[in-house]
């Protein structure tokens, strides 16, 4: 079926997977939305600028199906200034967008599908390796923002590529009919796994076939949990906001199955933090399991 690719499980874990970052705004009690899910954006304009600037360092931005359905997100670049910022990083003008839906039940009328995507090469001329992607403004201007401190675009920036491609990660649960419906509105539908997405296989495919070296995940809690449990998150960017949402049913940073034992918990160390106004911007990096 055109546009639907069945990604086989891997025989062994590949050495080359994307560097995965998770970025979210959380309330002081760790919630990412209200219990009734009507409110999920509560960060300051500074936090929004940080989100766009972080997107501008990534090859792809990913989120879960419920976030797409609840919030109507489009995972855009954030506008011209951030697209310019991408070019200064040696990245393509648009990042690739990835939606995760094991069931494949996404409404093609959702805002994220509105702009008809076209296939485009992910690599702009002169694109640098992920490890060398310069951070905008360095430590001094962190949290990231596209303020005047960032470098201007080069004299002759690479020609813009086509609008952000869209990929759906799904499973065999979706079935042929849903996959075909999604393939009509996305650039690719990747069937990776039977019930749940097989993450090593999916990420290896994204890296090998789509050039994704740096993948930014923006939640929600269930998707984050799956990535944490798979041990695939390298960095966690949290904006701790000065409010308390409460509510047992309110989604949190990591929901889903979780870790049953302390010894299994995903371990991180705090590598950066900065207070701006009443918000705390934190970066945690995965602890090497070998210690
Ligand atoms: N404050 C923030 O920064 C922030 C950021 C993002 C989201 N949010 C909020 O968080 C809430 C959504 O979070 P959520 O945890 O309920 O949902 P979610 O993680 O956004 O999406 C869950 C859905 O994603 C798919 N999925 C996730 N992991 C999967 C896996 N391993 N394999 C297959 N499919 C998988 C499934 O889709 P199917 O059901 O289609 O199979 C699942 O139902 C919303 O209220 C949103 O507004 C807040």
Tab-separated table of C-alpha atoms and ligand atoms in Angstrom:
chain	number	residue	atom	x	y	z
A	1	UNK	CA	0.000	0.000	0.000
A	2	UNK	CA	1.446	3.377	-1.024
A	3	UNK	CA	2.836	5.440	1.840
A	4	UNK	CA	2.453	2.600	4.376
A	5	UNK	CA	5.729	1.037	5.448
A	6	UNK	CA	5.937	-2.017	7.685
A	7	UNK	CA	9.033	-1.616	9.839
A	8	UNK	CA	10.312	-4.993	11.021
A	9	UNK	CA	11.608	-5.562	14.562
A	10	UNK	CA	15.375	-5.371	14.907
A	11	UNK	CA	17.509	-8.432	15.450
A	12	UNK	CA	19.686	-6.465	17.852
A	13	UNK	CA	19.668	-2.937	19.207
A	14	UNK	CA	21.396	-0.658	16.700
A	15	UNK	CA	24.192	1.640	17.746
A	16	UNK	CA	22.757	4.553	15.808
A	17	UNK	CA	19.503	5.869	17.240
A	18	UNK	CA	18.454	9.528	17.420
A	19	UNK	CA	19.298	11.644	20.456
A	20	UNK	CA	15.906	12.009	22.157
A	21	UNK	CA	14.815	15.048	24.162
A	22	UNK	CA	11.542	15.433	26.018
A	23	UNK	CA	10.284	18.963	26.622
A	24	UNK	CA	7.242	19.912	28.678
A	25	UNK	CA	5.819	22.595	30.882
A	26	UNK	CA	4.612	21.204	34.194
A	27	UNK	CA	2.727	22.687	37.098
A	28	UNK	CA	4.383	22.730	40.508
A	29	UNK	CA	2.560	19.449	41.209
A	30	UNK	CA	3.833	17.773	38.024
A	31	UNK	CA	0.655	18.027	35.945
A	32	UNK	CA	0.701	18.779	32.244
A	33	UNK	CA	-2.999	19.632	31.897
A	34	UNK	CA	-6.073	20.091	34.046
A	35	UNK	CA	-8.084	17.034	35.028
A	36	UNK	CA	-10.783	17.933	32.504
A	37	UNK	CA	-8.029	18.467	29.899
A	38	UNK	CA	-9.350	21.824	28.788
A	39	UNK	CA	-6.153	23.637	29.819
A	40	UNK	CA	-2.680	22.471	28.923
A	41	UNK	CA	-0.900	25.704	28.014
A	42	UNK	CA	0.061	27.546	31.157
A	43	UNK	CA	3.656	28.551	30.534
A	44	UNK	CA	4.740	32.146	29.966
A	45	UNK	CA	5.584	33.656	26.558
A	46	UNK	CA	9.205	32.990	27.538
A	47	UNK	CA	8.410	29.284	27.832
A	48	UNK	CA	6.747	29.307	24.426
A	49	UNK	CA	9.817	30.975	22.913
A	50	UNK	CA	11.949	28.295	24.597
A	51	UNK	CA	9.763	25.575	23.047
A	52	UNK	CA	10.128	27.012	19.551
A	53	UNK	CA	13.855	27.557	19.975
A	54	UNK	CA	14.268	23.955	21.114
A	55	UNK	CA	12.280	22.787	18.082
A	56	UNK	CA	14.747	24.788	16.029
A	57	UNK	CA	17.538	22.450	17.190
A	58	UNK	CA	15.703	19.232	16.241
A	59	UNK	CA	15.329	17.247	13.053
A	60	UNK	CA	11.893	16.069	14.125
A	61	UNK	CA	9.228	16.914	16.704
A	62	UNK	CA	6.929	14.177	17.967
A	63	UNK	CA	3.789	13.943	20.087
A	64	UNK	CA	1.102	11.472	21.067
A	65	UNK	CA	-2.293	11.114	19.431
A	66	UNK	CA	-4.235	12.429	22.434
A	67	UNK	CA	-2.211	15.631	22.460
A	68	UNK	CA	-2.985	16.086	18.781
A	69	UNK	CA	-6.679	15.413	19.390
A	70	UNK	CA	-7.049	17.437	22.629
A	71	UNK	CA	-4.905	20.404	21.759
A	72	UNK	CA	-5.158	20.595	18.004
A	73	UNK	CA	-1.381	21.074	17.852
A	74	UNK	CA	0.289	21.468	14.482
A	75	UNK	CA	3.922	21.116	15.655
A	76	UNK	CA	4.959	24.066	13.530
A	77	UNK	CA	8.309	25.811	13.552
A	78	UNK	CA	6.851	28.922	15.177
A	79	UNK	CA	7.372	31.235	12.222
A	80	UNK	CA	10.028	32.888	10.104
A	81	UNK	CA	12.428	33.813	12.920
A	82	UNK	CA	12.644	30.196	14.066
A	83	UNK	CA	13.002	28.914	10.528
A	84	UNK	CA	15.918	31.338	10.138
A	85	UNK	CA	17.310	30.042	13.405
A	86	UNK	CA	17.186	26.509	12.001
A	87	UNK	CA	19.233	27.635	9.017
A	88	UNK	CA	21.862	29.164	11.291
A	89	UNK	CA	22.095	25.727	12.935
A	90	UNK	CA	22.701	24.122	9.565
A	91	UNK	CA	19.329	22.380	9.691
A	92	UNK	CA	16.619	22.148	7.079
A	93	UNK	CA	14.135	25.018	7.279
A	94	UNK	CA	11.366	22.757	8.578
A	95	UNK	CA	11.560	19.902	11.017
A	96	UNK	CA	9.767	16.681	10.342
A	97	UNK	CA	6.613	16.087	12.401
A	98	UNK	CA	5.789	12.719	13.955
A	99	UNK	CA	2.482	11.631	15.488
A	100	UNK	CA	2.231	8.416	17.503
A	101	UNK	CA	-1.074	6.573	17.347
A	102	UNK	CA	-1.092	2.833	17.956
A	103	UNK	CA	-4.745	2.601	16.940
A	104	UNK	CA	-4.348	4.848	13.908
A	105	UNK	CA	-7.597	6.579	14.831
A	106	UNK	CA	-6.722	10.111	13.907
A	107	UNK	CA	-9.244	12.329	12.195
A	108	UNK	CA	-7.812	13.544	8.856
A	109	UNK	CA	-9.715	16.802	9.476
A	110	UNK	CA	-7.471	17.661	12.471
A	111	UNK	CA	-5.542	20.943	12.096
A	112	UNK	CA	-2.210	19.118	11.886
A	113	UNK	CA	-3.286	17.569	8.585
A	114	UNK	CA	-4.583	20.784	7.099
A	115	UNK	CA	-1.470	21.833	5.294
A	116	UNK	CA	-0.829	19.322	2.577
A	117	UNK	CA	2.662	18.037	3.200
A	118	UNK	CA	5.135	17.401	0.434
A	119	UNK	CA	8.127	15.155	0.650
A	120	UNK	CA	11.359	16.989	1.155
A	121	UNK	CA	14.975	16.123	1.834
A	122	UNK	CA	15.730	16.538	5.523
A	123	UNK	CA	19.256	17.655	4.971
A	124	UNK	CA	19.900	21.226	3.954
A	125	UNK	CA	23.207	21.893	2.244
A	126	UNK	CA	25.920	22.285	4.835
A	127	UNK	CA	23.902	20.582	7.579
A	128	UNK	CA	26.070	19.760	10.559
A	129	UNK	CA	26.191	16.613	12.605
A	130	UNK	CA	23.872	16.580	15.605
A	131	UNK	CA	26.690	16.572	18.097
A	132	UNK	CA	27.916	19.831	16.633
A	133	UNK	CA	24.613	21.645	16.449
A	134	UNK	CA	25.375	24.927	18.206
A	135	UNK	CA	23.004	25.879	21.009
A	136	UNK	CA	21.510	29.306	20.372
A	137	UNK	CA	23.341	31.851	22.428
A	138	UNK	CA	25.130	29.218	24.518
A	139	UNK	CA	24.705	29.024	28.299
A	140	UNK	CA	24.325	32.784	28.662
A	141	UNK	CA	20.973	33.085	26.910
A	142	UNK	CA	19.542	29.826	28.149
A	143	UNK	CA	16.599	29.040	28.374
A	144	UNK	CA	16.716	29.033	24.651
A	145	UNK	CA	15.161	31.975	22.911
A	146	UNK	CA	15.510	33.520	19.518
A	147	UNK	CA	16.505	36.875	20.969
A	148	UNK	CA	18.923	39.282	19.269
A	149	UNK	CA	21.800	37.409	20.880
A	150	UNK	CA	21.430	34.590	18.354
A	151	UNK	CA	23.501	34.700	15.222
A	152	UNK	CA	21.913	36.222	12.120
A	153	UNK	CA	21.212	33.918	9.179
A	154	UNK	CA	24.141	33.374	6.829
A	155	UNK	CA	24.554	35.697	3.846
A	156	UNK	CA	23.414	33.036	1.418
A	157	UNK	CA	21.137	30.665	3.334
A	158	UNK	CA	20.321	27.366	1.713
A	159	UNK	CA	17.133	27.461	-0.339
A	160	UNK	CA	14.018	26.731	1.702
A	161	UNK	CA	12.724	23.203	1.550
A	162	UNK	CA	9.069	22.276	1.293
A	163	UNK	CA	6.658	22.382	4.279
A	164	UNK	CA	7.204	20.092	7.211
A	165	UNK	CA	6.719	16.449	6.318
A	166	UNK	CA	4.390	14.428	8.526
A	167	UNK	CA	4.920	10.845	9.642
A	168	UNK	CA	2.523	8.644	11.594
A	169	UNK	CA	3.953	5.921	13.822
A	170	UNK	CA	1.350	3.243	14.300
A	171	UNK	CA	0.934	-0.484	14.941
A	172	UNK	CA	-0.814	-3.434	13.356
A	173	UNK	CA	-3.843	-2.578	15.500
A	174	UNK	CA	-4.581	0.197	13.028
A	175	UNK	CA	-5.392	-2.193	10.195
A	176	UNK	CA	-5.238	-1.568	6.475
A	177	UNK	CA	-8.219	0.784	6.191
A	178	UNK	CA	-7.048	3.301	8.801
A	179	UNK	CA	-3.487	3.140	7.498
A	180	UNK	CA	-4.709	3.911	3.977
A	181	UNK	CA	-6.780	6.843	5.240
A	182	UNK	CA	-3.785	8.281	7.076
A	183	UNK	CA	-1.437	7.654	4.175
A	184	UNK	CA	-3.623	9.991	2.131
A	185	UNK	CA	-2.857	12.914	4.473
A	186	UNK	CA	0.671	12.097	5.713
A	187	UNK	CA	4.011	11.590	4.015
A	188	UNK	CA	4.465	8.138	5.515
A	189	UNK	CA	2.663	5.751	7.827
A	190	UNK	CA	5.124	3.522	9.638
A	191	UNK	CA	3.673	0.339	11.091
A	192	UNK	CA	6.120	-0.551	13.871
A	193	UNK	CA	4.939	-3.186	16.313
A	194	UNK	CA	1.845	-5.236	16.962
A	195	UNK	CA	0.085	-3.587	19.944
A	196	UNK	CA	2.548	-0.871	20.971
A	197	UNK	CA	5.160	0.946	18.936
A	198	UNK	CA	8.416	-0.964	18.872
A	199	UNK	CA	10.634	2.004	19.735
A	200	UNK	CA	14.103	0.737	18.826
A	201	UNK	CA	12.812	-0.320	15.406
A	202	UNK	CA	10.859	2.910	14.872
A	203	UNK	CA	13.711	5.198	15.928
A	204	UNK	CA	16.296	3.243	13.942
A	205	UNK	CA	14.081	3.627	10.875
A	206	UNK	CA	13.605	7.365	11.472
A	207	UNK	CA	17.327	7.804	11.710
A	208	UNK	CA	18.301	5.600	8.786
A	209	UNK	CA	15.563	6.590	6.321
A	210	UNK	CA	14.654	10.122	7.346
A	211	UNK	CA	17.966	11.410	8.692
A	212	UNK	CA	16.569	12.082	12.179
A	213	UNK	CA	19.515	12.520	14.504
A	214	UNK	CA	17.845	14.717	17.081
A	215	UNK	CA	14.239	13.974	18.031
A	216	UNK	CA	12.212	16.233	20.309
A	217	UNK	CA	9.222	14.636	22.042
A	218	UNK	CA	6.578	17.014	23.388
A	219	UNK	CA	4.370	14.553	25.268
A	220	UNK	CA	1.883	13.807	26.437
A	221	UNK	CA	2.355	11.663	29.487
A	222	UNK	CA	1.563	8.309	27.942
A	223	UNK	CA	3.982	8.726	25.070
A	224	UNK	CA	6.694	10.003	27.419
A	225	UNK	CA	6.212	6.978	29.650
A	226	UNK	CA	6.718	4.602	26.732
A	227	UNK	CA	9.970	6.321	25.797
A	228	UNK	CA	11.223	6.413	29.393
A	229	UNK	CA	10.456	2.709	29.840
A	230	UNK	CA	12.270	1.913	26.604
A	231	UNK	CA	15.293	3.760	28.057
A	232	UNK	CA	15.495	6.013	25.010
A	233	UNK	CA	15.294	9.517	26.516
A	234	UNK	CA	18.638	11.279	26.749
A	235	UNK	CA	17.503	14.684	27.976
A	236	UNK	CA	14.496	15.998	29.840
A	237	UNK	CA	13.671	19.711	29.568
A	238	UNK	CA	11.143	20.847	32.128
A	239	UNK	CA	9.669	24.251	32.694
A	240	UNK	CA	8.264	24.239	36.211
A	241	UNK	CA	5.460	26.764	36.329
A	242	UNK	CA	4.239	28.561	39.440
A	243	UNK	CA	0.770	27.068	39.716
A	244	UNK	CA	-0.860	23.953	41.047
A	245	UNK	CA	-3.459	22.126	38.968
A	246	UNK	CA	-4.259	19.142	41.157
A	247	UNK	CA	-6.750	16.438	40.285
A	248	UNK	CA	-6.200	12.693	40.314
A	249	UNK	CA	-7.216	12.437	36.665
A	250	UNK	CA	-4.944	15.232	35.487
A	251	UNK	CA	-2.233	13.930	33.140
A	252	UNK	CA	1.319	14.115	34.420
A	253	UNK	CA	4.744	14.194	32.868
A	254	UNK	CA	4.854	10.382	32.648
A	255	UNK	CA	1.656	8.333	32.908
A	256	UNK	CA	0.948	5.048	31.195
A	257	UNK	CA	2.477	1.974	32.830
A	258	UNK	CA	5.343	3.515	34.771
A	259	UNK	CA	8.096	1.726	36.654
A	260	UNK	CA	6.968	-0.758	39.309
A	261	UNK	CA	10.273	-0.773	41.214
A	262	UNK	CA	12.598	1.996	42.315
A	263	UNK	CA	15.544	0.143	40.858
A	264	UNK	CA	13.936	0.338	37.402
A	265	UNK	CA	13.127	4.065	37.551
A	266	UNK	CA	14.529	6.262	34.779
A	267	UNK	CA	17.488	8.047	36.347
A	268	UNK	CA	18.587	11.561	35.455
A	269	UNK	CA	20.880	14.214	36.812
A	270	UNK	CA	20.186	17.912	36.800
A	271	UNK	CA	22.650	19.580	34.457
A	272	UNK	CA	21.167	23.081	34.112
A	273	UNK	CA	18.579	25.209	35.792
A	274	UNK	CA	17.646	28.829	35.519
A	275	UNK	CA	14.941	30.868	37.083
A	276	UNK	CA	13.240	33.409	34.821
A	277	UNK	CA	10.519	35.298	36.638
A	278	UNK	CA	8.646	32.660	38.600
A	279	UNK	CA	9.403	29.825	36.189
A	280	UNK	CA	12.241	27.366	36.562
A	281	UNK	CA	13.813	26.049	33.366
A	282	UNK	CA	15.567	22.737	34.067
A	283	UNK	CA	17.536	20.288	31.965
A	284	UNK	CA	18.076	16.740	33.210
A	285	UNK	CA	20.381	14.330	31.453
A	286	UNK	CA	20.095	10.566	31.576
A	287	UNK	CA	22.401	8.872	34.016
A	288	UNK	CA	24.685	6.364	32.432
A	289	UNK	CA	23.338	3.027	33.713
A	290	UNK	CA	26.946	1.846	34.094
A	291	UNK	CA	27.389	4.589	36.685
B	1	LIG	N1	1.923	20.964	29.430
B	1	LIG	C1	2.505	20.449	28.367
B	1	LIG	O1	3.660	20.824	28.048
B	1	LIG	C2	1.806	19.397	27.542
B	1	LIG	C3	2.475	18.837	26.456
B	1	LIG	C4	1.846	17.845	25.728
B	1	LIG	C5	0.569	17.403	26.079
B	1	LIG	N2	-0.074	17.969	27.116
B	1	LIG	C6	-1.417	17.489	27.508
B	1	LIG	O2	-1.323	16.112	27.842
B	1	LIG	C7	-2.554	15.462	27.543
B	1	LIG	C8	-2.294	14.263	26.655
B	1	LIG	O3	-1.443	13.351	27.306
B	1	LIG	P1	-1.829	11.799	27.326
B	1	LIG	O4	-0.807	11.107	28.149
B	1	LIG	O5	-3.255	11.663	27.709
B	1	LIG	O6	-1.754	11.362	25.802
B	1	LIG	P2	-0.573	11.350	24.710
B	1	LIG	O7	0.665	10.775	25.276
B	1	LIG	O8	-0.505	12.679	24.049
B	1	LIG	O9	-1.214	10.368	23.638
B	1	LIG	C9	-1.539	9.065	24.009
B	1	LIG	C10	-1.841	8.309	22.747
B	1	LIG	O10	-0.674	8.236	21.938
B	1	LIG	C11	-0.542	6.947	21.379
B	1	LIG	N3	0.604	6.275	22.004
B	1	LIG	C12	1.383	6.739	23.006
B	1	LIG	N4	2.358	5.861	23.274
B	1	LIG	C13	2.195	4.832	22.422
B	1	LIG	C14	2.903	3.621	22.182
B	1	LIG	N5	3.987	3.277	22.899
B	1	LIG	N6	2.456	2.794	21.216
B	1	LIG	C15	1.370	3.114	20.490
B	1	LIG	N7	0.669	4.246	20.641
B	1	LIG	C16	1.080	5.099	21.601
B	1	LIG	C17	-1.859	6.246	21.690
B	1	LIG	O11	-2.707	6.638	20.621
B	1	LIG	P3	-3.999	5.808	20.154
B	1	LIG	O12	-4.994	5.956	21.256
B	1	LIG	O13	-4.419	6.464	18.892
B	1	LIG	O14	-3.536	4.394	19.988
B	1	LIG	C18	-2.258	6.866	23.009
B	1	LIG	O15	-3.632	6.781	23.299
B	1	LIG	C19	-3.415	16.474	26.821
B	1	LIG	O16	-4.343	17.018	27.742
B	1	LIG	C20	-2.419	17.521	26.385
B	1	LIG	O17	-3.034	18.749	26.247
B	1	LIG	C21	0.522	18.949	27.880
